[in-house]
Coordinates of C-alpha atoms in Angstrom, one line a residue:
Chain A
M243 CA 36.7 -84.4 -78.2
E244 CA 33.9 -82.0 -78.8
V245 CA 30.8 -82.3 -80.9
C246 CA 31.7 -79.0 -82.6
S247 CA 34.6 -80.8 -84.4
L248 CA 32.3 -83.4 -86.0
P249 CA 31.7 -83.0 -89.8
L250 CA 28.0 -82.2 -89.3
S251 CA 25.7 -79.5 -90.6
A252 CA 25.4 -76.4 -88.4
T253 CA 21.7 -77.1 -87.6
Q254 CA 22.5 -80.6 -86.4
R255 CA 25.4 -79.4 -84.4
G256 CA 23.2 -76.7 -82.8
K257 CA 20.5 -79.2 -82.0
L258 CA 23.0 -81.6 -80.4
I259 CA 24.5 -78.9 -78.2
S260 CA 21.1 -77.5 -77.2
A261 CA 20.0 -81.0 -76.2
G262 CA 23.0 -81.4 -74.0
Y263 CA 25.2 -83.7 -76.2
T264 CA 28.4 -81.7 -76.0
S265 CA 31.0 -84.4 -75.9
L266 CA 31.6 -87.5 -78.0
S267 CA 31.4 -89.7 -74.9
S268 CA 27.9 -88.5 -74.2
L269 CA 26.9 -89.6 -77.8
S270 CA 28.5 -93.0 -77.3
S271 CA 26.0 -94.1 -74.8
A272 CA 23.0 -92.7 -76.7
S273 CA 20.9 -94.9 -78.9
A274 CA 19.5 -93.7 -82.2
S275 CA 15.9 -93.6 -80.9
D276 CA 17.0 -91.6 -77.8
L277 CA 18.8 -89.2 -80.0
A278 CA 15.9 -88.9 -82.4
R279 CA 13.5 -88.1 -79.5
D280 CA 15.8 -85.6 -77.8
L281 CA 16.7 -83.7 -81.0
K282 CA 13.2 -84.0 -82.6
I283 CA 14.7 -85.5 -85.8
S284 CA 14.0 -88.6 -87.7
D285 CA 15.5 -91.9 -86.7
G286 CA 17.5 -92.1 -89.9
E287 CA 19.1 -88.8 -89.3
A288 CA 19.9 -89.7 -85.8
L289 CA 21.6 -92.9 -87.0
E290 CA 23.6 -90.8 -89.5
I291 CA 24.9 -88.6 -86.7
L292 CA 25.9 -91.6 -84.6
H293 CA 27.7 -93.1 -87.6
V294 CA 29.7 -89.9 -88.1
A295 CA 30.5 -89.7 -84.4
S296 CA 31.7 -93.3 -84.3
R297 CA 33.8 -92.9 -87.4
S298 CA 35.5 -89.8 -86.1
S299 CA 36.2 -91.3 -82.8
R300 CA 37.7 -94.4 -84.4
S301 CA 40.0 -92.3 -86.4
D302 CA 40.8 -90.6 -83.1
N303 CA 42.0 -93.8 -81.4
A304 CA 44.2 -95.0 -84.2
E305 CA 45.0 -98.3 -82.4
G306 CA 41.3 -99.2 -82.5
S307 CA 41.3 -100.8 -79.0
H308 CA 38.5 -98.6 -77.8
A309 CA 35.3 -98.9 -79.7
I310 CA 32.7 -96.2 -79.3
I311 CA 30.1 -98.9 -78.5
N312 CA 31.3 -100.2 -75.1
G313 CA 30.7 -103.7 -74.0
A314 CA 31.6 -105.6 -77.1
Q315 CA 34.0 -108.4 -76.3
N316 CA 35.5 -111.0 -78.5
A317 CA 34.9 -114.7 -78.0
W318 CA 38.5 -115.5 -77.3
D319 CA 38.6 -113.0 -74.4
M320 CA 35.3 -114.5 -73.1
L321 CA 36.7 -118.0 -73.2
H322 CA 39.8 -116.9 -71.3
E323 CA 37.6 -115.1 -68.8
E324 CA 35.3 -118.1 -68.4
S325 CA 38.2 -120.4 -67.6
S326 CA 39.2 -118.1 -64.8
L327 CA 35.7 -118.0 -63.3
T328 CA 35.3 -120.4 -60.5
R329 CA 32.0 -122.2 -60.1
I330 CA 30.0 -122.6 -57.0
T331 CA 30.1 -126.2 -55.8
T332 CA 26.9 -128.0 -54.7
S333 CA 28.8 -130.2 -52.2
S334 CA 27.8 -133.2 -54.3
A335 CA 30.6 -134.3 -56.6
D336 CA 28.1 -136.1 -58.9
L337 CA 25.9 -133.1 -59.2
D338 CA 29.0 -130.8 -59.8
N339 CA 30.1 -133.2 -62.6
I340 CA 27.0 -132.9 -64.6
L341 CA 26.9 -129.1 -64.0
G342 CA 30.5 -128.8 -65.4
G343 CA 31.9 -128.1 -62.0
G344 CA 29.1 -126.4 -60.2
I345 CA 26.7 -123.5 -60.6
S346 CA 28.3 -121.1 -63.1
C347 CA 28.7 -117.4 -62.5
K348 CA 27.4 -114.9 -65.0
E349 CA 24.5 -117.2 -65.8
V350 CA 20.9 -117.7 -64.8
T351 CA 20.2 -121.2 -63.6
E352 CA 16.7 -122.4 -62.9
I353 CA 16.1 -125.4 -60.7
G354 CA 12.7 -127.0 -60.5
G355 CA 11.1 -129.9 -58.8
V356 CA 8.1 -131.3 -56.8
P357 CA 7.6 -130.1 -53.2
G358 CA 10.0 -131.9 -50.8
I359 CA 12.6 -132.8 -53.4
G360 CA 15.2 -130.5 -52.0
K361 CA 15.0 -127.2 -53.9
T362 CA 15.2 -125.1 -50.8
Q363 CA 18.0 -127.4 -49.4
L364 CA 20.0 -126.8 -52.6
G365 CA 19.4 -123.1 -52.3
I366 CA 20.6 -123.0 -48.7
Q367 CA 23.6 -125.1 -49.6
L368 CA 24.6 -122.7 -52.4
A369 CA 24.2 -119.7 -50.1
V370 CA 26.7 -121.3 -47.7
N371 CA 29.1 -122.7 -50.3
V372 CA 29.6 -119.4 -52.1
Q373 CA 31.4 -118.3 -49.0
I374 CA 34.1 -121.0 -49.1
P375 CA 37.3 -118.9 -49.1
P376 CA 39.6 -119.0 -52.2
H377 CA 42.3 -121.0 -50.4
C378 CA 39.8 -123.8 -50.1
G379 CA 38.8 -123.6 -53.7
G380 CA 35.8 -121.3 -53.3
L381 CA 34.8 -117.8 -54.2
G382 CA 34.8 -116.2 -50.8
G383 CA 31.7 -114.2 -51.8
R384 CA 28.4 -113.4 -50.1
A385 CA 24.9 -114.5 -51.0
I386 CA 21.5 -112.8 -51.4
Y387 CA 18.7 -115.1 -50.5
I388 CA 15.2 -113.9 -51.7
D389 CA 12.6 -115.9 -49.9
T390 CA 9.1 -115.7 -51.4
E391 CA 7.6 -118.8 -49.7
G392 CA 8.9 -118.5 -46.1
S393 CA 10.8 -121.8 -46.3
F394 CA 14.2 -120.5 -45.4
M395 CA 15.0 -121.9 -41.9
V396 CA 17.9 -120.4 -40.0
E397 CA 18.4 -123.5 -37.9
R398 CA 18.8 -125.5 -41.1
A399 CA 21.2 -122.9 -42.6
L400 CA 23.3 -123.1 -39.4
Q401 CA 23.5 -126.9 -39.7
V402 CA 24.6 -126.7 -43.2
A403 CA 27.1 -124.0 -42.4
E404 CA 28.7 -126.0 -39.5
A405 CA 29.0 -129.0 -41.7
C406 CA 30.6 -126.9 -44.4
I407 CA 33.2 -125.5 -42.0
E408 CA 34.0 -129.0 -40.8
D409 CA 34.6 -130.1 -44.3
M410 CA 36.7 -127.1 -45.1
S411 CA 39.0 -127.7 -42.1
E412 CA 39.2 -131.4 -43.1
Y413 CA 40.2 -130.3 -46.6
S414 CA 42.9 -127.8 -45.5
R415 CA 44.3 -130.3 -43.0
F416 CA 44.6 -132.8 -45.9
L417 CA 46.2 -130.1 -48.1
R418 CA 48.8 -129.1 -45.6
K419 CA 49.4 -132.6 -44.4
D420 CA 50.0 -131.4 -40.8
L421 CA 47.8 -132.8 -38.2
Q422 CA 47.4 -129.5 -36.3
T423 CA 43.9 -128.3 -36.2
F424 CA 43.8 -125.7 -38.9
Q425 CA 41.5 -122.8 -38.5
V426 CA 39.6 -122.0 -41.6
G427 CA 39.1 -118.5 -40.2
L428 CA 35.4 -118.7 -40.8
Q429 CA 32.7 -119.3 -38.2
S430 CA 29.2 -120.4 -38.7
K431 CA 28.1 -117.0 -37.4
D432 CA 30.0 -115.3 -40.1
I433 CA 28.5 -117.5 -42.7
L434 CA 25.0 -116.6 -41.6
E435 CA 26.0 -112.9 -41.4
N436 CA 27.1 -113.1 -45.0
I437 CA 23.7 -114.2 -46.3
Y438 CA 21.6 -111.2 -47.1
Y439 CA 18.1 -112.4 -46.5
F440 CA 15.0 -110.8 -48.0
R441 CA 11.5 -112.0 -47.3
V442 CA 9.2 -110.9 -50.0
C443 CA 5.4 -111.0 -49.5
S444 CA 4.0 -110.0 -52.9
Y445 CA 4.9 -109.9 -56.5
T446 CA 5.2 -106.1 -56.4
E447 CA 7.8 -106.4 -53.7
Q448 CA 9.5 -109.1 -55.7
I449 CA 9.8 -106.9 -58.8
A450 CA 10.9 -103.9 -56.7
L451 CA 13.6 -106.0 -55.1
V452 CA 14.8 -107.3 -58.4
N453 CA 15.0 -103.7 -59.7
Y454 CA 16.9 -102.7 -56.6
L455 CA 19.4 -105.6 -56.8
D456 CA 21.6 -103.6 -59.2
K457 CA 22.1 -100.8 -56.6
F458 CA 22.4 -103.2 -53.7
I459 CA 25.1 -105.2 -55.4
T460 CA 27.0 -102.1 -56.5
E461 CA 27.3 -101.4 -52.8
H462 CA 28.1 -105.0 -51.9
R463 CA 30.5 -106.0 -54.6
D464 CA 31.3 -109.3 -52.9
V465 CA 27.9 -110.8 -53.5
K466 CA 28.5 -113.7 -55.8
I467 CA 25.1 -115.5 -55.9
V468 CA 21.5 -114.4 -55.9
I469 CA 19.0 -117.1 -55.0
I470 CA 15.2 -116.6 -55.4
D471 CA 13.2 -119.3 -53.6
S472 CA 10.9 -119.5 -55.5
I473 CA 10.5 -117.3 -58.5
T474 CA 7.0 -118.7 -58.9
F475 CA 4.9 -118.4 -55.8
H476 CA 3.6 -114.8 -56.1
F477 CA 3.1 -115.2 -59.8
R478 CA 0.6 -118.0 -59.4
Q479 CA -1.8 -115.8 -57.5
D480 CA -3.6 -112.6 -58.5
F481 CA -2.8 -112.9 -62.2
D482 CA -5.9 -113.2 -64.3
D483 CA -4.2 -111.6 -67.3
L484 CA -1.6 -114.1 -68.4
A485 CA -0.2 -111.9 -71.1
L486 CA 0.6 -109.3 -68.5
R487 CA 2.2 -112.0 -66.3
T488 CA 4.4 -113.0 -69.2
R489 CA 5.5 -109.5 -69.8
V490 CA 6.3 -108.8 -66.2
L491 CA 8.1 -112.1 -65.9
S492 CA 10.3 -111.6 -68.9
G493 CA 11.1 -108.1 -67.8
M494 CA 12.3 -109.5 -64.5
A495 CA 14.2 -112.2 -66.2
L496 CA 16.1 -109.7 -68.3
K497 CA 17.0 -107.7 -65.2
L498 CA 18.3 -110.8 -63.5
M499 CA 20.4 -111.7 -66.6
K500 CA 21.8 -108.2 -66.7
V501 CA 22.8 -108.4 -63.0
A502 CA 24.4 -111.8 -63.6
K503 CA 26.5 -110.5 -66.5
N504 CA 27.4 -107.1 -65.0
F505 CA 28.6 -108.4 -61.7
S506 CA 29.6 -111.8 -62.9
L507 CA 27.6 -113.5 -60.3
A508 CA 25.4 -116.6 -60.3
V509 CA 21.6 -116.2 -60.3
V510 CA 19.7 -119.3 -59.2
L511 CA 15.9 -119.4 -59.6
L512 CA 13.9 -122.1 -57.9
N513 CA 10.7 -123.0 -59.6
Q514 CA 7.7 -125.1 -58.8
V515 CA 6.2 -127.8 -61.0
T516 CA 2.7 -128.0 -62.3
T517 CA 0.7 -130.4 -64.3
K518 CA -0.2 -129.4 -67.9
H519 CA -3.4 -130.6 -69.3
T520 CA -2.9 -131.5 -73.0
E521 CA -5.3 -133.5 -75.0
G522 CA -6.7 -135.4 -72.2
S523 CA -3.5 -136.4 -70.5
F524 CA -1.6 -134.7 -67.7
Q525 CA 2.0 -133.9 -68.0
L526 CA 4.4 -132.6 -65.5
G527 CA 6.3 -129.5 -66.3
L528 CA 7.9 -126.4 -64.6
A529 CA 5.5 -123.6 -63.7
L530 CA 5.1 -120.2 -65.4
G531 CA 4.6 -121.5 -68.9
D532 CA 6.5 -122.0 -72.1
S533 CA 7.7 -118.4 -72.7
W534 CA 9.4 -118.4 -69.3
S535 CA 11.6 -121.4 -70.3
H536 CA 13.5 -119.0 -72.6
S537 CA 14.4 -116.8 -69.6
C538 CA 17.1 -119.1 -68.1
T539 CA 20.4 -120.1 -69.5
N540 CA 20.4 -123.4 -67.7
R541 CA 17.6 -125.5 -66.4
V542 CA 18.0 -128.3 -63.9
I543 CA 15.1 -130.5 -63.0
L544 CA 15.0 -132.5 -59.7
Y545 CA 13.0 -135.7 -59.6
W546 CA 12.5 -138.9 -57.7
N547 CA 14.0 -142.0 -59.1
G548 CA 12.7 -144.8 -56.9
N549 CA 13.9 -143.8 -53.5
E550 CA 16.7 -141.7 -54.8
R551 CA 16.7 -138.0 -55.6
C552 CA 18.1 -137.2 -59.0
A553 CA 19.0 -134.0 -60.9
Y554 CA 18.7 -133.7 -64.7
I555 CA 20.1 -131.1 -67.0
D556 CA 17.1 -130.1 -69.1
K557 CA 18.6 -127.2 -70.9
S558 CA 22.0 -125.7 -71.2
P559 CA 24.1 -124.1 -74.0
S560 CA 27.3 -125.7 -72.9
L561 CA 26.5 -128.9 -71.0
R562 CA 25.1 -132.1 -72.4
S563 CA 22.0 -133.5 -70.9
A564 CA 22.8 -135.9 -68.1
S565 CA 21.4 -136.9 -64.8
A566 CA 23.0 -137.7 -61.5
P567 CA 21.7 -138.9 -58.1
Y568 CA 22.2 -136.8 -55.0
S569 CA 20.9 -137.0 -51.4
V570 CA 19.9 -134.5 -48.8
T571 CA 21.5 -135.3 -45.5
S572 CA 21.6 -133.6 -42.2
R573 CA 24.9 -132.0 -43.3
G574 CA 23.4 -130.7 -46.5
I575 CA 23.4 -131.8 -50.1
R576 CA 25.8 -134.7 -50.6
N577 CA 26.5 -137.5 -53.0
S578 CA 24.0 -140.3 -53.0
T579 CA 25.5 -143.3 -51.3
S580 CA 22.7 -145.5 -52.5
N581 CA 20.1 -146.2 -49.9
Y582 CA 22.3 -146.2 -46.9
K583 CA 20.1 -144.0 -44.8
R584 CA 16.5 -144.4 -46.0
V585 CA 16.6 -148.1 -45.8
K586 CA 18.0 -148.1 -42.3
M587 CA 15.2 -145.8 -41.2
M588 CA 12.4 -147.9 -42.6
Chain B
M104 CA 8.0 -100.4 -48.0
T105 CA 11.4 -99.8 -49.4
P106 CA 13.7 -102.7 -50.1
E107 CA 16.0 -101.4 -47.4
N108 CA 13.4 -102.3 -44.9
L109 CA 13.3 -105.8 -46.1
L110 CA 16.9 -106.3 -45.4
H111 CA 17.5 -107.9 -42.1
H112 CA 19.4 -110.9 -40.7
P113 CA 17.3 -113.9 -40.3
F114 CA 16.1 -114.7 -36.8
P115 CA 15.8 -118.2 -35.6
S116 CA 12.2 -119.1 -36.0
Q117 CA 10.2 -119.7 -32.9
K118 CA 8.4 -123.0 -32.4
C119 CA 5.1 -123.9 -30.7
T120 CA 5.2 -127.0 -28.6
L121 CA 2.7 -129.9 -29.3
G122 CA 2.6 -130.5 -25.6
C123 CA 4.5 -133.8 -25.7
P124 CA 8.3 -134.0 -25.6
I125 CA 8.5 -137.0 -27.9
L126 CA 6.4 -135.3 -30.6
D127 CA 8.4 -132.1 -30.1
R128 CA 11.6 -134.0 -30.6
C129 CA 10.3 -135.4 -33.8
L130 CA 9.5 -131.9 -35.1
S131 CA 12.6 -130.4 -33.4
G132 CA 10.7 -128.2 -31.1
G133 CA 7.2 -128.1 -32.5
V134 CA 5.3 -126.2 -35.2
P135 CA 7.5 -123.3 -36.6
C136 CA 6.2 -119.8 -36.7
N137 CA 6.3 -117.7 -39.9
S138 CA 5.4 -120.8 -41.8
I139 CA 2.5 -123.0 -43.0
T140 CA 2.4 -126.5 -41.6
E141 CA 0.0 -129.0 -43.1
I142 CA -1.3 -132.1 -41.3
V143 CA -2.6 -134.7 -43.7
A144 CA -4.6 -137.7 -42.5
E145 CA -7.8 -139.7 -43.2
S146 CA -10.7 -139.0 -41.0
G147 CA -10.4 -140.3 -37.5
S148 CA -6.6 -140.2 -37.4
G149 CA -6.4 -137.4 -34.9
K150 CA -5.9 -134.3 -36.9
T151 CA -8.5 -132.4 -35.0
Q152 CA -7.1 -133.7 -31.7
L153 CA -3.7 -132.5 -32.6
C154 CA -5.0 -129.1 -33.6
L155 CA -7.0 -128.7 -30.4
Q156 CA -4.0 -129.6 -28.3
L157 CA -1.8 -127.2 -30.2
S158 CA -4.2 -124.3 -29.7
L159 CA -4.1 -125.0 -25.9
C160 CA -0.3 -125.4 -25.9
A161 CA 0.2 -122.1 -27.7
Q162 CA -0.9 -120.5 -24.4
L163 CA 2.0 -121.9 -22.5
P164 CA 4.8 -119.5 -21.7
V165 CA 7.9 -119.4 -23.9
S166 CA 9.9 -121.2 -21.1
L167 CA 7.7 -124.2 -21.6
G168 CA 7.9 -124.2 -25.3
G169 CA 4.7 -122.3 -26.0
L170 CA 4.1 -118.9 -27.5
S171 CA 2.1 -117.4 -24.7
A172 CA -0.4 -116.6 -27.3
S173 CA -4.0 -117.3 -28.1
A174 CA -5.3 -119.2 -31.1
L175 CA -7.7 -118.5 -33.9
Y176 CA -9.4 -121.7 -34.9
F177 CA -11.4 -122.0 -38.2
H178 CA -13.5 -125.1 -38.5
T179 CA -15.0 -126.1 -41.8
E180 CA -16.2 -129.7 -41.5
F181 CA -18.7 -130.2 -38.8
S182 CA -19.6 -128.5 -35.6
F183 CA -16.7 -127.6 -33.4
P184 CA -15.9 -130.2 -30.8
F185 CA -16.5 -128.0 -27.8
R186 CA -16.9 -130.9 -25.4
R187 CA -13.6 -132.4 -26.3
L188 CA -11.9 -129.0 -26.1
N189 CA -13.3 -128.5 -22.6
Q190 CA -12.2 -132.0 -21.5
L191 CA -8.7 -131.3 -22.9
S192 CA -8.5 -128.0 -21.3
H193 CA -9.3 -129.5 -17.9
C194 CA -6.5 -132.0 -18.3
F195 CA -4.3 -129.3 -19.6
Q196 CA -4.9 -127.1 -16.5
S197 CA -4.0 -130.0 -14.2
L198 CA -0.9 -130.9 -16.3
Y199 CA 0.5 -127.4 -16.0
P200 CA -0.7 -126.3 -12.5
Q201 CA 2.2 -123.8 -12.2
V202 CA 1.0 -121.8 -15.2
F203 CA -2.7 -121.8 -14.4
I204 CA -2.6 -121.3 -10.6
S205 CA -0.5 -118.2 -11.0
D206 CA -2.8 -117.2 -13.8
A207 CA -5.8 -117.8 -11.7
V208 CA -4.5 -115.2 -9.2
N209 CA -4.1 -112.7 -11.9
S210 CA -7.4 -113.6 -13.5
S211 CA -9.4 -113.1 -10.3
K212 CA -9.1 -109.5 -11.3
N213 CA -10.0 -109.8 -14.9
G214 CA -12.0 -113.0 -14.6
N215 CA -10.1 -115.1 -17.0
C216 CA -8.8 -118.5 -16.0
N217 CA -10.1 -121.0 -18.5
P218 CA -7.7 -121.8 -21.3
C219 CA -10.7 -122.1 -23.6
D220 CA -11.1 -118.3 -23.3
N221 CA -8.0 -117.9 -25.4
I222 CA -9.2 -119.9 -28.4
Y223 CA -11.3 -118.0 -30.8
V224 CA -13.5 -120.2 -33.0
Q225 CA -15.0 -119.3 -36.3
S226 CA -16.8 -121.4 -38.8
V227 CA -16.0 -121.1 -42.5
H228 CA -18.0 -122.8 -45.3
S229 CA -16.4 -121.9 -48.5
A230 CA -13.0 -120.9 -49.9
D231 CA -14.4 -117.6 -51.1
Q232 CA -15.7 -116.9 -47.6
L233 CA -12.2 -117.6 -46.2
L234 CA -10.7 -115.2 -48.7
D235 CA -13.2 -112.5 -47.9
M236 CA -12.5 -112.9 -44.3
M237 CA -8.8 -112.3 -44.6
P238 CA -9.0 -108.5 -44.1
K239 CA -11.2 -109.1 -41.0
I240 CA -8.6 -111.6 -39.7
E241 CA -5.9 -109.1 -40.2
S242 CA -7.7 -106.4 -38.3
F243 CA -8.5 -108.9 -35.5
L244 CA -4.8 -109.7 -35.3
A245 CA -3.8 -106.1 -35.3
N246 CA -6.4 -104.6 -32.9
S247 CA -7.3 -107.5 -30.7
K248 CA -7.6 -106.5 -27.1
T249 CA -7.2 -110.1 -26.0
H250 CA -5.3 -111.3 -23.0
F251 CA -2.7 -112.8 -25.2
P252 CA -1.8 -111.8 -28.8
V253 CA -3.0 -114.3 -31.4
R254 CA 0.0 -116.2 -32.7
L255 CA -1.6 -119.4 -34.0
I256 CA -4.1 -119.9 -36.8
V257 CA -5.6 -123.3 -37.4
I258 CA -7.8 -124.2 -40.4
D259 CA -9.4 -127.5 -39.9
S260 CA -9.8 -128.6 -42.6
V261 CA -8.8 -126.8 -45.7
A262 CA -9.8 -129.7 -47.9
A263 CA -13.4 -129.4 -47.0
L264 CA -13.5 -125.9 -48.4
F265 CA -12.4 -127.0 -51.8
R266 CA -13.7 -130.5 -52.2
S267 CA -17.3 -129.8 -52.6
E268 CA -17.5 -126.7 -54.7
F269 CA -15.2 -127.4 -57.6
G270 CA -15.7 -129.8 -60.5
N271 CA -13.2 -131.6 -62.5
T272 CA -13.2 -129.4 -65.5
T273 CA -10.2 -127.4 -66.6
S274 CA -11.7 -124.1 -65.8
D275 CA -12.8 -125.2 -62.3
L276 CA -9.4 -126.6 -61.6
W277 CA -7.8 -123.4 -62.8
R278 CA -10.1 -121.4 -60.5
R279 CA -9.4 -123.7 -57.7
S280 CA -5.6 -123.6 -57.9
S281 CA -5.6 -119.8 -58.2
L282 CA -7.6 -119.7 -55.0
F283 CA -5.0 -122.0 -53.4
F284 CA -2.3 -119.5 -54.2
K285 CA -4.3 -116.5 -53.1
I286 CA -5.3 -118.0 -49.8
S287 CA -1.8 -119.4 -49.0
G288 CA -0.3 -116.1 -50.1
K289 CA -2.4 -114.1 -47.7
L290 CA -1.8 -116.6 -44.9
K291 CA 2.0 -116.3 -45.5
V292 CA 1.8 -112.5 -45.4
L293 CA -0.1 -112.7 -42.0
A294 CA 2.4 -115.3 -40.8
K295 CA 5.2 -113.1 -41.6
R296 CA 3.8 -109.8 -40.3
Y297 CA 2.5 -111.2 -37.0
N298 CA 5.0 -114.1 -36.6
L299 CA 2.2 -116.6 -36.6
A300 CA 2.3 -120.3 -36.8
V301 CA -0.3 -121.5 -39.3
V302 CA -1.5 -125.0 -39.2
V303 CA -3.9 -126.4 -41.8
T304 CA -5.3 -129.9 -42.0
N305 CA -6.0 -131.8 -45.2
Q306 CA -7.8 -134.9 -46.1
V307 CA -6.6 -137.9 -48.1
V308 CA -8.0 -139.5 -51.2
D309 CA -7.6 -143.1 -52.1
F310 CA -4.9 -143.8 -54.5
V311 CA -5.9 -146.0 -57.4
G312 CA -3.4 -147.4 -59.9
S313 CA 0.2 -148.4 -59.8
G314 CA 3.4 -146.5 -59.5
E315 CA 4.1 -143.5 -57.4
G316 CA 1.6 -140.8 -56.6
V317 CA -1.0 -139.2 -58.9
N318 CA 0.2 -139.0 -62.5
G319 CA 3.5 -140.6 -61.4
V320 CA 4.4 -137.5 -59.3
R321 CA 5.9 -138.4 -56.0
I322 CA 5.8 -135.7 -53.4
G323 CA 8.0 -136.0 -50.3
N324 CA 10.0 -138.5 -48.5
L325 CA 7.7 -141.5 -48.7
G326 CA 7.1 -143.3 -52.0
S327 CA 3.6 -144.2 -50.9
L328 CA 1.4 -143.3 -48.0
C329 CA -0.6 -146.1 -46.3
S330 CA -3.4 -145.6 -43.9
S331 CA -5.9 -148.2 -42.8
G332 CA -4.2 -150.6 -45.1
R333 CA -5.0 -148.6 -48.2
R334 CA -2.8 -146.5 -50.3
V335 CA -3.8 -142.9 -50.0
C336 CA -2.5 -139.5 -51.1
P337 CA -3.2 -136.0 -49.8
A338 CA -6.2 -134.2 -51.3
L339 CA -6.0 -131.0 -53.4
G340 CA -3.1 -132.1 -55.6
L341 CA 0.2 -130.7 -56.6
A342 CA -0.7 -127.0 -56.6
W343 CA -1.7 -127.0 -53.0
A344 CA 1.5 -129.0 -52.1
S345 CA 3.5 -126.1 -53.5
C346 CA 1.6 -123.7 -51.2
V347 CA 2.6 -125.2 -47.8
N348 CA 6.0 -125.1 -46.2
S349 CA 5.9 -128.4 -44.3
R350 CA 3.7 -131.4 -44.6
L351 CA 3.1 -134.0 -41.9
F352 CA 1.1 -137.2 -42.4
L353 CA -0.8 -139.1 -39.7
A354 CA -1.1 -142.8 -40.6
R355 CA -3.5 -145.1 -38.8
D356 CA -3.7 -148.8 -38.8
E357 CA -6.2 -151.1 -37.1
N358 CA -4.5 -154.1 -35.5
G359 CA -7.8 -155.9 -34.8
L360 CA -9.3 -156.9 -31.5
V361 CA -6.9 -157.0 -28.6
D362 CA -7.9 -158.8 -25.4
G363 CA -7.9 -156.4 -22.6
D364 CA -6.8 -157.3 -19.0
E365 CA -9.4 -158.9 -16.7
S366 CA -11.1 -155.7 -15.9
S367 CA -11.8 -154.5 -19.4
F368 CA -13.5 -155.7 -22.5
P369 CA -11.5 -156.5 -25.7
Y370 CA -10.9 -153.4 -27.6
W371 CA -9.8 -152.3 -31.1
Q372 CA -6.2 -151.4 -31.0
T373 CA -5.1 -148.7 -33.4
T374 CA -1.5 -147.7 -34.1
R375 CA -1.0 -144.2 -35.3
R376 CA 2.2 -142.8 -36.7
L377 CA 3.3 -139.3 -37.5
H378 CA 5.5 -139.0 -40.6
I379 CA 7.3 -136.0 -41.9
I380 CA 6.6 -135.9 -45.6
F381 CA 8.6 -132.7 -46.2
A382 CA 9.8 -129.8 -44.3
P383 CA 12.6 -127.3 -45.0
H384 CA 14.2 -127.8 -41.6
L385 CA 13.6 -131.5 -40.9
P386 CA 14.8 -134.8 -42.3
Y387 CA 12.4 -137.7 -42.8
S388 CA 11.5 -139.3 -39.5
S389 CA 8.4 -140.8 -37.9
C390 CA 7.0 -141.3 -34.5
E391 CA 4.3 -143.4 -33.0
L392 CA 1.5 -141.7 -31.1
V393 CA -1.6 -142.5 -29.1
I394 CA -4.7 -140.5 -28.4
R395 CA -5.8 -140.6 -24.7
R396 CA -8.3 -138.8 -22.7
E397 CA -5.6 -136.3 -21.8
G398 CA -4.6 -135.6 -25.4
V399 CA -2.2 -136.8 -28.0
F400 CA 1.2 -138.2 -26.9
G401 CA 4.1 -139.8 -28.7
I402 CA 5.5 -143.2 -27.7
D403 CA 9.2 -143.9 -27.6
R404 CA 10.1 -147.3 -29.0

């Protein structure tokens, strides 16, 4: 449908066409402020034009299934879609339980904890687990691992991948109930090949990479998880202007959320902890400040409870706050089988 | 740099041997390249010994677990232990005759046969000085016309740089932790670009109070660190702990006087243990070690 057929004044029509808005679909993606700028008219007038355009297009599609503003979805559809989305398991059933089945796609999850608690281990585990093929209950996707600290160790990823393959073949043998060795059809080499690894050495590189993610994932549609280990490191240096840091960070968070939504993939951000000095006492909290805590849909905090590692859901719109123990073994993240290993070692 | 250039498949990281198979087994091959490894210990536990030995071992060929590289050694605390290095290097030469005899043949031409020649020593007295030196270090790494490329940087100790200059006020602490991140950020960039192993040493502070760690924050595998019968924790706090990739702890305990055999006098026996506090590629483990004239060696028990 052409702009000429809209019930508008001739001057407005002329302005629209000379600014390049010839079809209704070109108007559908324009915002009022864009239009006002391009046509050099007031915001109100631009809004009026958009109203007219949307009304006439609605009457055009009598069934009303196609709104001019794309992207709106009703909650029922979303619920349906959500139930069909699989989650990425952490390989620890207890941890999966409190996460509602694993790390959810389409959402940004932040995981924080003290050094040595297992953030990187969890990151590596997720990068491997996202590749579990659908017939074993996984997503069969690929992973992007953005390393800002240099803690990603290939030898460790290989260990975790090999353990994961063993577990999968065990699982499928159990499922098929035949004792023949079943080939999962996945080798540890493939698993490592399916992790796109980026080493980022400064915050400018980090921002550039986050901006580039959109394009990269468009070319690699099977990427199902983006892990940033850690989101914090470069933002704790070279920033004297904290207001600027907040702006840059929230811009990056928005981009990540958009990527998560558009490609229905999981974004996992690992964060460091810091002590906050308030009224003479020190309190532990995740780094990057209060405004950053709005940037993530879910927030999981890892902490020590005696000799046991625990995870705690600090913030989530759909999960209740709960905590569960887990352990880091040579095979990766597993359920905590209370002090079987550490005690033996001492 | 475009993001496309960043994309590559990860390579297995190279390790630099510590010069002892038992210690190497504990660390699964040695100190990893492209990573910052911190050694925490109270004074007299053998941090410097380990660092000296490491900078000698870096010169070993890759077939023997080394990096066939030279080392850059920053010392901050007291004068550099030249005599001890010389002693170690003599033992080192006799330990690996195959390397140094063939080397001596080559070096008769360029006059270079002493392993000490491949260790570059520089003193640093403040954190700001270290930060200012970074561009210089980089140009040294890039343009060095040395026999071996530099693949190891040792900072012994990083704690001394920070412990004198900064007070306990909020603004000082803020300035201090931003320096931590700047320095470690720069070191990591260098480590990545030149595939360096970076080793820093850190001191301990006595731990007062109950519970776990300072302000109830437990870092790493061990609930509490004990050395010389006291509870200690690494200096420089939580912010610095977030800056290093792996942290090792050397514990030392006096066992009291032990009677020597007929020929020798009673002596103080010390047991030392190396613990892995955290590392991205290693589980918790520990290993007993001794310091001899020839260097630092692990004991299998």
